[in-house]
mmCIF file of C-alpha atoms in Angstrom:
data_model
loop_
_atom_site.group_PDB
_atom_site.id
_atom_site.type_symbol
_atom_site.label_atom_id
_atom_site.label_comp_id
_atom_site.label_asym_id
_atom_site.label_seq_id
_atom_site.Cartn_x
_atom_site.Cartn_y
_atom_site.Cartn_z
ATOM 1 C CA MET A 235 6.130 4.060 14.427
ATOM 2 C CA CYS A 236 4.158 7.204 15.117
ATOM 3 C CA PHE A 237 1.275 8.338 12.935
ATOM 4 C CA GLU A 238 0.511 12.031 13.192
ATOM 5 C CA GLN A 239 -3.215 12.841 12.977
ATOM 6 C CA GLY A 240 -4.076 9.676 11.037
ATOM 7 C CA LYS A 241 -1.698 10.344 8.150
ATOM 8 C CA PRO A 242 0.120 7.496 6.361
ATOM 9 C CA PHE A 243 3.875 6.906 6.530
ATOM 10 C CA VAL A 244 5.338 6.778 2.990
ATOM 11 C CA TYR A 245 8.887 5.651 2.205
ATOM 12 C CA MET A 246 11.162 3.774 -0.205
ATOM 13 C CA PRO A 247 13.100 0.911 1.435
ATOM 14 C CA ASP A 248 16.889 1.184 1.157
ATOM 15 C CA GLU A 249 17.181 -2.355 -0.209
ATOM 16 C CA ASP A 250 14.569 -1.850 -2.976
ATOM 17 C CA ALA A 251 14.316 1.621 -4.524
ATOM 18 C CA ALA A 252 11.781 0.363 -7.100
ATOM 19 C CA VAL A 253 8.993 0.167 -4.502
ATOM 20 C CA VAL A 254 7.085 2.866 -2.609
ATOM 21 C CA ILE A 255 5.658 1.627 0.701
ATOM 22 C CA THR A 256 2.662 3.305 2.346
ATOM 23 C CA GLU A 257 1.837 2.246 5.915
ATOM 24 C CA TRP A 258 -1.624 3.350 7.028
ATOM 25 C CA PRO A 259 -2.591 3.921 10.690
ATOM 26 C CA ASN A 260 -5.127 1.055 10.500
ATOM 27 C CA GLY A 261 -2.344 -1.470 9.776
ATOM 28 C CA VAL A 262 -2.787 -1.704 5.991
ATOM 29 C CA VAL A 263 0.455 -1.644 3.969
ATOM 30 C CA ASP A 264 0.494 -0.735 0.260
ATOM 31 C CA ALA A 265 3.545 -1.623 -1.833
ATOM 32 C CA PHE A 266 3.519 0.272 -5.145
ATOM 33 C CA GLN A 267 5.818 -1.167 -7.829
ATOM 34 C CA ILE A 268 7.223 1.752 -9.835
ATOM 35 C CA ALA A 269 8.299 -0.324 -12.864
ATOM 36 C CA ASP A 270 4.908 -1.797 -13.771
ATOM 37 C CA GLU A 271 2.699 0.557 -11.708
ATOM 38 C CA SER A 272 1.022 -2.326 -9.871
ATOM 39 C CA MET A 273 0.251 -2.421 -6.171
ATOM 40 C CA VAL A 274 0.063 -5.103 -3.499
ATOM 41 C CA ARG A 275 -2.078 -4.304 -0.448
ATOM 42 C CA SER A 276 -1.428 -6.273 2.750
ATOM 43 C CA TRP A 277 -4.152 -6.278 5.406
ATOM 44 C CA PRO A 278 -3.437 -6.740 9.138
ATOM 45 C CA ASP A 279 -5.040 -10.212 9.039
ATOM 46 C CA GLY A 280 -2.464 -11.354 6.448
ATOM 47 C CA LYS A 281 -4.718 -11.096 3.376
ATOM 48 C CA ARG A 282 -3.000 -9.723 0.266
ATOM 49 C CA GLU A 283 -4.604 -8.080 -2.747
ATOM 50 C CA HIS A 284 -2.995 -7.341 -6.105
ATOM 51 C CA PHE A 285 -4.059 -4.352 -8.180
ATOM 52 C CA SER A 286 -3.267 -3.758 -11.846
ATOM 53 C CA PRO A 287 -2.057 -0.300 -12.914
ATOM 54 C CA ASP A 288 -5.618 0.946 -13.560
ATOM 55 C CA GLU A 289 -6.929 -0.477 -10.281
ATOM 56 C CA ALA A 290 -3.933 0.825 -8.308
ATOM 57 C CA LYS A 291 -4.941 4.407 -9.071
ATOM 58 C CA THR A 292 -8.386 3.970 -7.480
ATOM 59 C CA PRO A 293 -8.222 1.000 -5.079
ATOM 60 C CA THR A 294 -11.436 -0.229 -3.514
ATOM 61 C CA VAL A 295 -12.278 -1.753 -0.155
ATOM 62 C CA PRO A 296 -12.661 -5.535 -0.467
ATOM 63 C CA HIS A 297 -15.882 -7.306 0.416
ATOM 64 C CA LEU A 298 -15.858 -8.435 4.024
#
């Protein structure tokens, strides 16, 4: 996958049109659920975070 000038790659998988996937150049993947407006963030180290609809609009960086 090629990232142009640090921009994310955003798409909807063919098998699940109810999810919007955002792949960031740093390896983070956000999966936004359209139905309930929640988001799951997957970090390159395998850690996953779940955000409620309010949190999904302004996600924060987790404590390291």
